[in-house]
Amino acid sequence: MAPGSGLRRKGAAGPGLLGRLPFLRQSLRRAWQDKRLFLLEPQYTPLVAACLCLAEVGINHWVIRRVAYTEIDWKAYMDEVEGVVNGTLDYTQLEGDTGPLVYPAGFVYIFLGLYYATSRGTNIHLAQYLFAALYLATLLLVFRIYCRTNKVPPYVFFFMCCASYRIHSIFVLRLFNDPVAMAILFLAVNLFLEERWSWGCFCFSLAVSVKMNILLFAPGLLFLLLWRFGLLGAIPKLAICATLQVALGLPFLVVNPVGYLSRSFDLGRHFLFKWTVNWRFLPEEVFQHRAFHLALLIAHLTVLGLFARHRWHRVLILGLIELSWNTYPSTVYSSATLHVCHGIILLQLWHGTVPSSTPQEEKQPLKKAE
């Protein structure tokens, strides 16, 4: 073998290896780009949602097993529905540890089922797993809404569920009635997206019957019904909502109609300053003042009127809002940040969207280009 042949072979191998480096770099770059697409492109929402739901099975199990349950309202709920079990149908006579029953009749029926399923409310562990199942169902409903809108990058969903202490706390550590009401509301939204308006109105009314604050969504629903069906066409849908409320509340309305309506739909209810997140930066005397409450109501109705007239809403600043709600106890900064976020959202809604077209404009066929 010639003395220089080995060197030539070794030298030949060197450029071959170096020649492969650009290919390896390109492959790694493509894999990283695909990973970024997986996190950023809304088209991957179903896949990301499925992964997060599977992860949430383990997370909820770990939370239930490892994090201490905190008793706040569950025992009061059970005491309130136990009064119905004992034959009391006068709403003014139904109460628990935290005070009188202040939720509509749908709450009574649903938590009556939980009362029996959990051995009269004593099997807290089972109740937590039932609420974990409700949480997973709620996630599926929410993810389905985002899949339909196809606008939110998938990485946001991780912070919305897996990384959110507050959401797990509300469902499996506190057993509040809010998750029940919101799960039914999200079901209604899914039905609206499928153009099943009658069933959607039924579910919306059912959600209201669990907790009155679902009525905050009523102006938006009314706008959609009027836009979709017109005034006469919206009346049957609204009748579904009203009929269900009467049917569910009938046993209590027969006994004491004033007591039922004043307790379950009390629009003048006072809230404790220590629980506020939005208004921590205000003095307590201002927070409790009737003039402040009236000003909030007027501002709320004014904004709804303006947006119903000129704009429709898009955009969310999820990160800071989530951070503000996860700050406990709330601080001046978390409360102020929440309002800054809301202000930015309103400005973006006002300046970043175009007026919605009227049904008459949508019905006109497109003219062919000449």
Tab-separated table of C-alpha atoms in Angstrom:
chain	number	residue	atom	x	y	z
A	1	MET	CA	0.000	0.000	0.000
A	2	ALA	CA	1.317	3.391	-0.940
A	3	PRO	CA	2.346	5.528	1.973
A	4	GLY	CA	-0.026	8.263	1.035
A	5	SER	CA	-3.090	6.090	0.394
A	6	GLY	CA	-4.141	5.833	4.010
A	7	LEU	CA	-3.947	9.561	4.365
A	8	ARG	CA	-6.048	10.013	1.247
A	9	ARG	CA	-8.734	7.667	2.615
A	10	LYS	CA	-8.750	9.437	5.943
A	11	GLY	CA	-8.945	12.780	4.197
A	12	ALA	CA	-11.796	11.532	2.006
A	13	ALA	CA	-13.777	10.464	5.046
A	14	GLY	CA	-13.445	13.915	6.591
A	15	PRO	CA	-15.298	15.846	3.863
A	16	GLY	CA	-17.999	13.157	3.825
A	17	LEU	CA	-18.746	13.711	7.508
A	18	LEU	CA	-18.591	17.443	7.123
A	19	GLY	CA	-20.845	17.149	4.133
A	20	ARG	CA	-23.477	15.523	6.305
A	21	LEU	CA	-23.518	18.312	8.903
A	22	PRO	CA	-25.735	20.684	6.887
A	23	PHE	CA	-28.208	17.841	6.417
A	24	LEU	CA	-28.233	17.122	10.166
A	25	ARG	CA	-28.649	20.792	10.960
A	26	GLN	CA	-31.494	21.019	8.485
A	27	SER	CA	-33.188	17.962	9.996
A	28	LEU	CA	-32.893	19.362	13.504
A	29	ARG	CA	-34.189	22.729	12.324
A	30	ARG	CA	-37.178	21.077	10.647
A	31	ALA	CA	-37.968	19.084	13.793
A	32	TRP	CA	-37.802	22.247	15.913
A	33	GLN	CA	-39.978	24.125	13.418
A	34	ASP	CA	-42.539	21.327	13.489
A	35	LYS	CA	-42.480	21.469	17.272
A	36	ARG	CA	-43.108	25.181	17.140
A	37	LEU	CA	-45.942	24.649	14.684
A	38	PHE	CA	-47.399	22.052	17.029
A	39	LEU	CA	-47.493	24.692	19.764
A	40	LEU	CA	-48.435	27.710	17.685
A	41	GLU	CA	-50.779	26.603	14.906
A	42	PRO	CA	-54.505	26.434	15.859
A	43	GLN	CA	-54.961	23.494	13.475
A	44	TYR	CA	-53.174	21.314	16.046
A	45	THR	CA	-55.709	22.191	18.765
A	46	PRO	CA	-57.477	18.776	18.756
A	47	LEU	CA	-54.184	16.891	19.212
A	48	VAL	CA	-52.931	19.225	21.944
A	49	ALA	CA	-56.334	19.124	23.659
A	50	ALA	CA	-56.300	15.321	23.695
A	51	CYS	CA	-52.817	15.289	25.245
A	52	LEU	CA	-53.800	17.836	27.894
A	53	CYS	CA	-56.977	15.933	28.806
A	54	LEU	CA	-54.939	12.762	29.310
A	55	ALA	CA	-52.477	14.705	31.439
A	56	GLU	CA	-55.330	16.144	33.482
A	57	VAL	CA	-56.479	12.647	34.480
A	58	GLY	CA	-53.187	12.159	36.304
A	59	ILE	CA	-53.019	15.720	37.609
A	60	ASN	CA	-56.493	15.586	39.155
A	61	HIS	CA	-55.792	12.211	40.715
A	62	TRP	CA	-52.564	13.574	42.214
A	63	VAL	CA	-54.307	16.723	43.509
A	64	ILE	CA	-57.084	14.713	45.162
A	65	ARG	CA	-54.619	12.316	46.782
A	66	ARG	CA	-51.918	14.784	47.810
A	67	VAL	CA	-53.480	18.220	48.346
A	68	ALA	CA	-55.673	18.815	51.385
A	69	TYR	CA	-59.375	19.378	50.739
A	70	THR	CA	-60.687	22.695	52.077
A	71	GLU	CA	-64.215	22.859	53.419
A	72	ILE	CA	-65.956	26.079	52.396
A	73	ASP	CA	-69.444	25.553	50.951
A	74	TRP	CA	-69.941	21.804	50.416
A	75	LYS	CA	-71.394	21.133	53.864
A	76	ALA	CA	-73.668	24.162	53.505
A	77	TYR	CA	-74.885	22.834	50.146
A	78	MET	CA	-75.658	19.478	51.706
A	79	ASP	CA	-77.506	21.074	54.642
A	80	GLU	CA	-79.597	23.148	52.231
A	81	VAL	CA	-80.698	20.225	50.063
A	82	GLU	CA	-81.229	18.068	53.155
A	83	GLY	CA	-83.912	20.544	54.134
A	84	VAL	CA	-85.705	19.693	50.881
A	85	VAL	CA	-85.285	15.987	51.635
A	86	ASN	CA	-87.006	16.625	54.969
A	87	GLY	CA	-89.962	18.213	53.191
A	88	THR	CA	-89.222	21.939	53.428
A	89	LEU	CA	-90.178	23.713	50.190
A	90	ASP	CA	-90.282	27.255	51.560
A	91	TYR	CA	-87.053	28.835	50.325
A	92	THR	CA	-86.905	31.205	53.263
A	93	GLN	CA	-86.579	28.198	55.578
A	94	LEU	CA	-83.736	26.503	53.708
A	95	GLU	CA	-80.251	27.328	54.967
A	96	GLY	CA	-76.821	25.901	55.755
A	97	ASP	CA	-73.729	26.743	57.769
A	98	THR	CA	-72.885	29.765	55.634
A	99	GLY	CA	-76.390	31.239	55.551
A	100	PRO	CA	-79.636	30.905	53.597
A	101	LEU	CA	-80.050	29.087	50.295
A	102	VAL	CA	-79.518	31.703	47.557
A	103	TYR	CA	-79.381	29.533	44.418
A	104	PRO	CA	-82.272	28.650	42.061
A	105	ALA	CA	-84.038	25.307	41.918
A	106	GLY	CA	-81.719	23.649	39.401
A	107	PHE	CA	-78.976	23.807	42.023
A	108	VAL	CA	-81.231	21.963	44.466
A	109	TYR	CA	-81.963	19.082	42.092
A	110	ILE	CA	-78.342	18.610	40.960
A	111	PHE	CA	-76.866	18.754	44.442
A	112	LEU	CA	-79.665	16.559	45.709
A	113	GLY	CA	-78.316	13.915	43.325
A	114	LEU	CA	-74.802	14.505	44.704
A	115	TYR	CA	-76.250	14.299	48.233
A	116	TYR	CA	-77.477	10.762	47.622
A	117	ALA	CA	-74.455	9.717	45.523
A	118	THR	CA	-72.020	10.706	48.292
A	119	SER	CA	-73.849	9.119	51.242
A	120	ARG	CA	-75.643	12.316	52.242
A	121	GLY	CA	-72.607	14.414	51.511
A	122	THR	CA	-70.252	12.555	53.847
A	123	ASN	CA	-68.104	10.829	51.179
A	124	ILE	CA	-65.969	13.828	50.243
A	125	HIS	CA	-63.447	11.655	48.408
A	126	LEU	CA	-66.098	10.389	45.996
A	127	ALA	CA	-67.417	13.921	45.544
A	128	GLN	CA	-63.932	15.068	44.538
A	129	TYR	CA	-63.663	12.373	41.873
A	130	LEU	CA	-67.131	13.266	40.571
A	131	PHE	CA	-66.022	16.878	40.255
A	132	ALA	CA	-62.816	15.719	38.562
A	133	ALA	CA	-64.958	13.953	35.953
A	134	LEU	CA	-66.995	17.143	35.592
A	135	TYR	CA	-63.743	19.067	35.100
A	136	LEU	CA	-62.622	16.771	32.286
A	137	ALA	CA	-66.031	17.077	30.621
A	138	THR	CA	-65.802	20.866	30.919
A	139	LEU	CA	-62.324	20.833	29.352
A	140	LEU	CA	-63.613	18.846	26.392
A	141	LEU	CA	-66.455	21.327	25.898
A	142	VAL	CA	-64.105	24.315	26.111
A	143	PHE	CA	-61.540	22.751	23.769
A	144	ARG	CA	-64.306	22.001	21.290
A	145	ILE	CA	-65.238	25.686	21.260
A	146	TYR	CA	-61.620	26.658	20.578
A	147	CYS	CA	-61.406	24.045	17.824
A	148	ARG	CA	-64.372	25.674	16.128
A	149	THR	CA	-62.957	29.188	16.389
A	150	ASN	CA	-59.496	28.021	15.212
A	151	LYS	CA	-57.797	31.222	16.392
A	152	VAL	CA	-55.992	30.510	19.694
A	153	PRO	CA	-52.462	28.971	19.603
A	154	PRO	CA	-52.442	25.559	21.332
A	155	TYR	CA	-49.691	26.387	23.854
A	156	VAL	CA	-52.145	28.728	25.627
A	157	PHE	CA	-54.274	25.765	26.699
A	158	PHE	CA	-51.534	24.440	28.988
A	159	PHE	CA	-51.722	27.578	31.126
A	160	MET	CA	-55.502	27.498	30.983
A	161	CYS	CA	-55.770	24.039	32.573
A	162	CYS	CA	-52.686	22.048	33.653
A	163	ALA	CA	-50.777	25.015	35.070
A	164	SER	CA	-53.777	26.670	36.719
A	165	TYR	CA	-53.968	26.092	40.452
A	166	ARG	CA	-57.191	28.068	40.719
A	167	ILE	CA	-59.164	25.912	38.292
A	168	HIS	CA	-58.210	22.695	40.088
A	169	SER	CA	-58.983	24.313	43.417
A	170	ILE	CA	-62.479	25.394	42.347
A	171	PHE	CA	-63.346	21.947	41.041
A	172	VAL	CA	-61.736	19.276	43.207
A	173	LEU	CA	-60.540	21.089	46.341
A	174	ARG	CA	-63.551	23.337	46.999
A	175	LEU	CA	-66.477	21.533	45.298
A	176	PHE	CA	-68.171	24.829	44.456
A	177	ASN	CA	-71.371	25.024	42.443
A	178	ASP	CA	-69.765	27.387	39.900
A	179	PRO	CA	-68.193	24.512	37.887
A	180	VAL	CA	-71.597	22.842	37.510
A	181	ALA	CA	-73.178	26.017	36.164
A	182	MET	CA	-70.264	26.759	33.820
A	183	ALA	CA	-70.119	23.205	32.443
A	184	ILE	CA	-73.778	23.471	31.423
A	185	LEU	CA	-73.139	26.926	29.954
A	186	PHE	CA	-70.263	25.602	27.822
A	187	LEU	CA	-72.562	22.814	26.638
A	188	ALA	CA	-75.049	25.506	25.600
A	189	VAL	CA	-72.334	27.377	23.685
A	190	ASN	CA	-71.409	24.182	21.821
A	191	LEU	CA	-75.047	23.708	20.879
A	192	PHE	CA	-75.264	27.290	19.624
A	193	LEU	CA	-72.201	26.659	17.452
A	194	GLU	CA	-74.003	23.665	15.965
A	195	GLU	CA	-77.067	25.836	15.209
A	196	ARG	CA	-79.139	23.874	17.720
A	197	TRP	CA	-80.613	26.978	19.240
A	198	SER	CA	-83.593	25.472	21.055
A	199	TRP	CA	-81.470	22.937	22.941
A	200	GLY	CA	-78.874	25.625	23.515
A	201	CYS	CA	-81.467	27.909	25.114
A	202	PHE	CA	-82.658	24.982	27.228
A	203	CYS	CA	-79.128	24.351	28.533
A	204	PHE	CA	-78.483	28.056	29.051
A	205	SER	CA	-81.598	28.320	31.208
A	206	LEU	CA	-80.564	25.182	33.087
A	207	ALA	CA	-77.189	26.816	33.840
A	208	VAL	CA	-79.008	29.921	35.142
A	209	SER	CA	-81.052	27.653	37.398
A	210	VAL	CA	-77.823	26.478	39.054
A	211	LYS	CA	-76.365	29.932	39.695
A	212	MET	CA	-77.829	33.326	38.899
A	213	ASN	CA	-74.566	34.899	37.734
A	214	ILE	CA	-74.915	33.013	34.421
A	215	LEU	CA	-77.403	35.793	33.614
A	216	LEU	CA	-74.347	37.945	32.871
A	217	PHE	CA	-74.173	36.071	29.553
A	218	ALA	CA	-77.842	36.786	28.783
A	219	PRO	CA	-77.277	40.095	26.905
A	220	GLY	CA	-74.900	38.365	24.500
A	221	LEU	CA	-77.361	35.531	23.934
A	222	LEU	CA	-80.196	37.992	23.367
A	223	PHE	CA	-78.085	39.830	20.788
A	224	LEU	CA	-77.349	36.579	18.948
A	225	LEU	CA	-80.990	35.491	18.993
A	226	LEU	CA	-82.158	38.834	17.634
A	227	TRP	CA	-79.435	38.851	14.987
A	228	ARG	CA	-80.116	35.250	13.952
A	229	PHE	CA	-83.920	35.081	14.145
A	230	GLY	CA	-85.234	38.618	14.436
A	231	LEU	CA	-87.641	39.800	17.121
A	232	LEU	CA	-90.520	37.413	16.360
A	233	GLY	CA	-88.239	34.443	15.777
A	234	ALA	CA	-86.402	35.009	19.065
A	235	ILE	CA	-89.582	34.896	21.172
A	236	PRO	CA	-89.996	31.063	21.051
A	237	LYS	CA	-86.353	30.622	22.076
A	238	LEU	CA	-86.778	33.012	24.994
A	239	ALA	CA	-89.970	31.165	25.921
A	240	ILE	CA	-87.917	27.965	26.301
A	241	CYS	CA	-85.677	29.728	28.828
A	242	ALA	CA	-88.623	31.117	30.792
A	243	THR	CA	-90.644	27.878	30.744
A	244	LEU	CA	-87.778	25.832	32.140
A	245	GLN	CA	-87.269	28.303	34.994
A	246	VAL	CA	-90.943	28.070	35.940
A	247	ALA	CA	-90.987	24.267	35.659
A	248	LEU	CA	-87.911	23.812	37.847
A	249	GLY	CA	-89.054	26.309	40.446
A	250	LEU	CA	-92.706	25.231	40.496
A	251	PRO	CA	-92.606	23.151	43.730
A	252	PHE	CA	-91.112	26.138	45.551
A	253	LEU	CA	-93.191	28.760	43.741
A	254	VAL	CA	-96.400	27.051	44.850
A	255	VAL	CA	-95.392	27.193	48.519
A	256	ASN	CA	-93.841	30.678	48.678
A	257	PRO	CA	-93.345	32.431	45.299
A	258	VAL	CA	-92.020	35.675	46.777
A	259	GLY	CA	-89.592	33.813	49.015
A	260	TYR	CA	-88.270	31.722	46.125
A	261	LEU	CA	-87.768	34.639	43.748
A	262	SER	CA	-86.272	36.968	46.350
A	263	ARG	CA	-83.768	34.340	47.537
A	264	SER	CA	-82.730	32.654	44.285
A	265	PHE	CA	-82.686	35.788	42.108
A	266	ASP	CA	-81.644	38.438	44.599
A	267	LEU	CA	-80.232	41.276	42.480
A	268	GLY	CA	-79.550	43.402	45.554
A	269	ARG	CA	-77.249	40.954	47.294
A	270	HIS	CA	-74.208	42.389	49.073
A	271	PHE	CA	-70.784	40.771	48.687
A	272	LEU	CA	-68.013	40.723	51.262
A	273	PHE	CA	-65.009	42.942	50.591
A	274	LYS	CA	-62.565	40.281	51.781
A	275	TRP	CA	-63.410	38.036	48.825
A	276	THR	CA	-63.027	40.640	46.078
A	277	VAL	CA	-60.359	40.282	43.402
A	278	ASN	CA	-61.439	43.029	41.018
A	279	TRP	CA	-61.887	45.876	43.489
A	280	ARG	CA	-59.249	45.332	46.170
A	281	PHE	CA	-57.668	48.717	45.389
A	282	LEU	CA	-60.832	50.561	46.504
A	283	PRO	CA	-61.650	51.494	50.105
A	284	GLU	CA	-64.191	49.099	51.622
A	285	GLU	CA	-66.753	51.856	52.185
A	286	VAL	CA	-66.685	52.666	48.457
A	287	PHE	CA	-66.967	48.974	47.532
A	288	GLN	CA	-70.081	48.599	49.699
A	289	HIS	CA	-71.726	51.874	48.649
A	290	ARG	CA	-74.946	51.655	46.614
A	291	ALA	CA	-73.847	54.469	44.323
A	292	PHE	CA	-70.806	52.419	43.315
A	293	HIS	CA	-73.024	49.411	42.569
A	294	LEU	CA	-75.340	51.553	40.457
A	295	ALA	CA	-72.388	53.078	38.595
A	296	LEU	CA	-71.056	49.590	37.772
A	297	LEU	CA	-74.450	48.514	36.464
A	298	ILE	CA	-74.791	51.599	34.287
A	299	ALA	CA	-71.245	51.193	32.951
A	300	HIS	CA	-71.867	47.513	32.207
A	301	LEU	CA	-75.089	48.200	30.328
A	302	THR	CA	-73.506	51.121	28.453
A	303	VAL	CA	-70.566	49.036	27.249
A	304	LEU	CA	-72.891	46.216	26.216
A	305	GLY	CA	-75.011	48.681	24.282
A	306	LEU	CA	-72.020	50.228	22.518
A	307	PHE	CA	-70.531	46.910	21.490
A	308	ALA	CA	-73.880	45.493	20.446
A	309	ARG	CA	-74.332	48.563	18.269
A	310	HIS	CA	-70.862	48.933	16.770
A	311	ARG	CA	-68.555	45.962	17.419
A	312	TRP	CA	-68.337	42.304	18.254
A	313	HIS	CA	-65.646	40.853	20.441
A	314	ARG	CA	-62.388	38.967	19.674
A	315	VAL	CA	-59.034	38.734	21.619
A	316	LEU	CA	-57.980	37.582	25.214
A	317	ILE	CA	-55.080	38.464	27.505
A	318	LEU	CA	-55.108	35.134	29.309
A	319	GLY	CA	-51.776	35.229	31.067
A	320	LEU	CA	-52.185	38.328	33.217
A	321	ILE	CA	-55.821	37.589	33.946
A	322	GLU	CA	-54.896	34.091	35.120
A	323	LEU	CA	-52.091	35.532	37.245
A	324	SER	CA	-54.426	38.093	38.798
A	325	TRP	CA	-56.987	35.467	39.742
A	326	ASN	CA	-54.328	33.128	41.117
A	327	THR	CA	-53.030	35.813	43.477
A	328	TYR	CA	-54.536	35.075	46.903
A	329	PRO	CA	-55.208	37.100	48.860
A	330	SER	CA	-55.679	39.667	46.134
A	331	THR	CA	-53.441	42.718	46.171
A	332	VAL	CA	-53.633	46.254	44.876
A	333	TYR	CA	-51.374	45.244	41.974
A	334	SER	CA	-53.257	42.073	41.001
A	335	SER	CA	-56.566	43.894	41.134
A	336	ALA	CA	-55.297	46.864	39.135
A	337	THR	CA	-53.670	44.526	36.577
A	338	LEU	CA	-56.999	42.816	36.052
A	339	HIS	CA	-58.634	46.116	35.168
A	340	VAL	CA	-55.777	47.129	32.888
A	341	CYS	CA	-56.244	43.849	31.008
A	342	HIS	CA	-59.956	44.440	30.738
A	343	GLY	CA	-59.329	47.961	29.472
A	344	ILE	CA	-56.897	46.710	26.826
A	345	ILE	CA	-59.403	44.104	25.719
A	346	LEU	CA	-62.115	46.733	25.359
A	347	LEU	CA	-59.826	49.008	23.345
A	348	GLN	CA	-58.782	46.140	21.083
A	349	LEU	CA	-62.390	45.173	20.605
A	350	TRP	CA	-63.296	48.743	19.719
A	351	HIS	CA	-60.418	49.479	17.330
A	352	GLY	CA	-59.433	46.038	16.088
A	353	THR	CA	-62.721	44.730	14.720
A	354	VAL	CA	-65.051	45.801	11.945
A	355	PRO	CA	-68.795	46.317	12.335
A	356	SER	CA	-70.661	43.051	11.892
A	357	SER	CA	-72.705	42.710	8.735
A	358	THR	CA	-76.463	42.632	8.925
A	359	PRO	CA	-78.432	39.476	8.104
A	360	GLN	CA	-79.820	41.248	4.997
A	361	GLU	CA	-76.283	41.923	3.720
A	362	GLU	CA	-75.254	38.302	4.254
A	363	LYS	CA	-78.270	37.012	2.382
A	364	GLN	CA	-77.434	39.019	-0.780
A	365	PRO	CA	-75.660	36.828	-3.374
A	366	LEU	CA	-72.223	37.848	-4.526
A	367	LYS	CA	-72.151	39.535	-7.917
A	368	LYS	CA	-70.001	37.958	-10.589
A	369	ALA	CA	-67.004	39.969	-11.704
A	370	GLU	CA	-67.559	41.540	-15.084
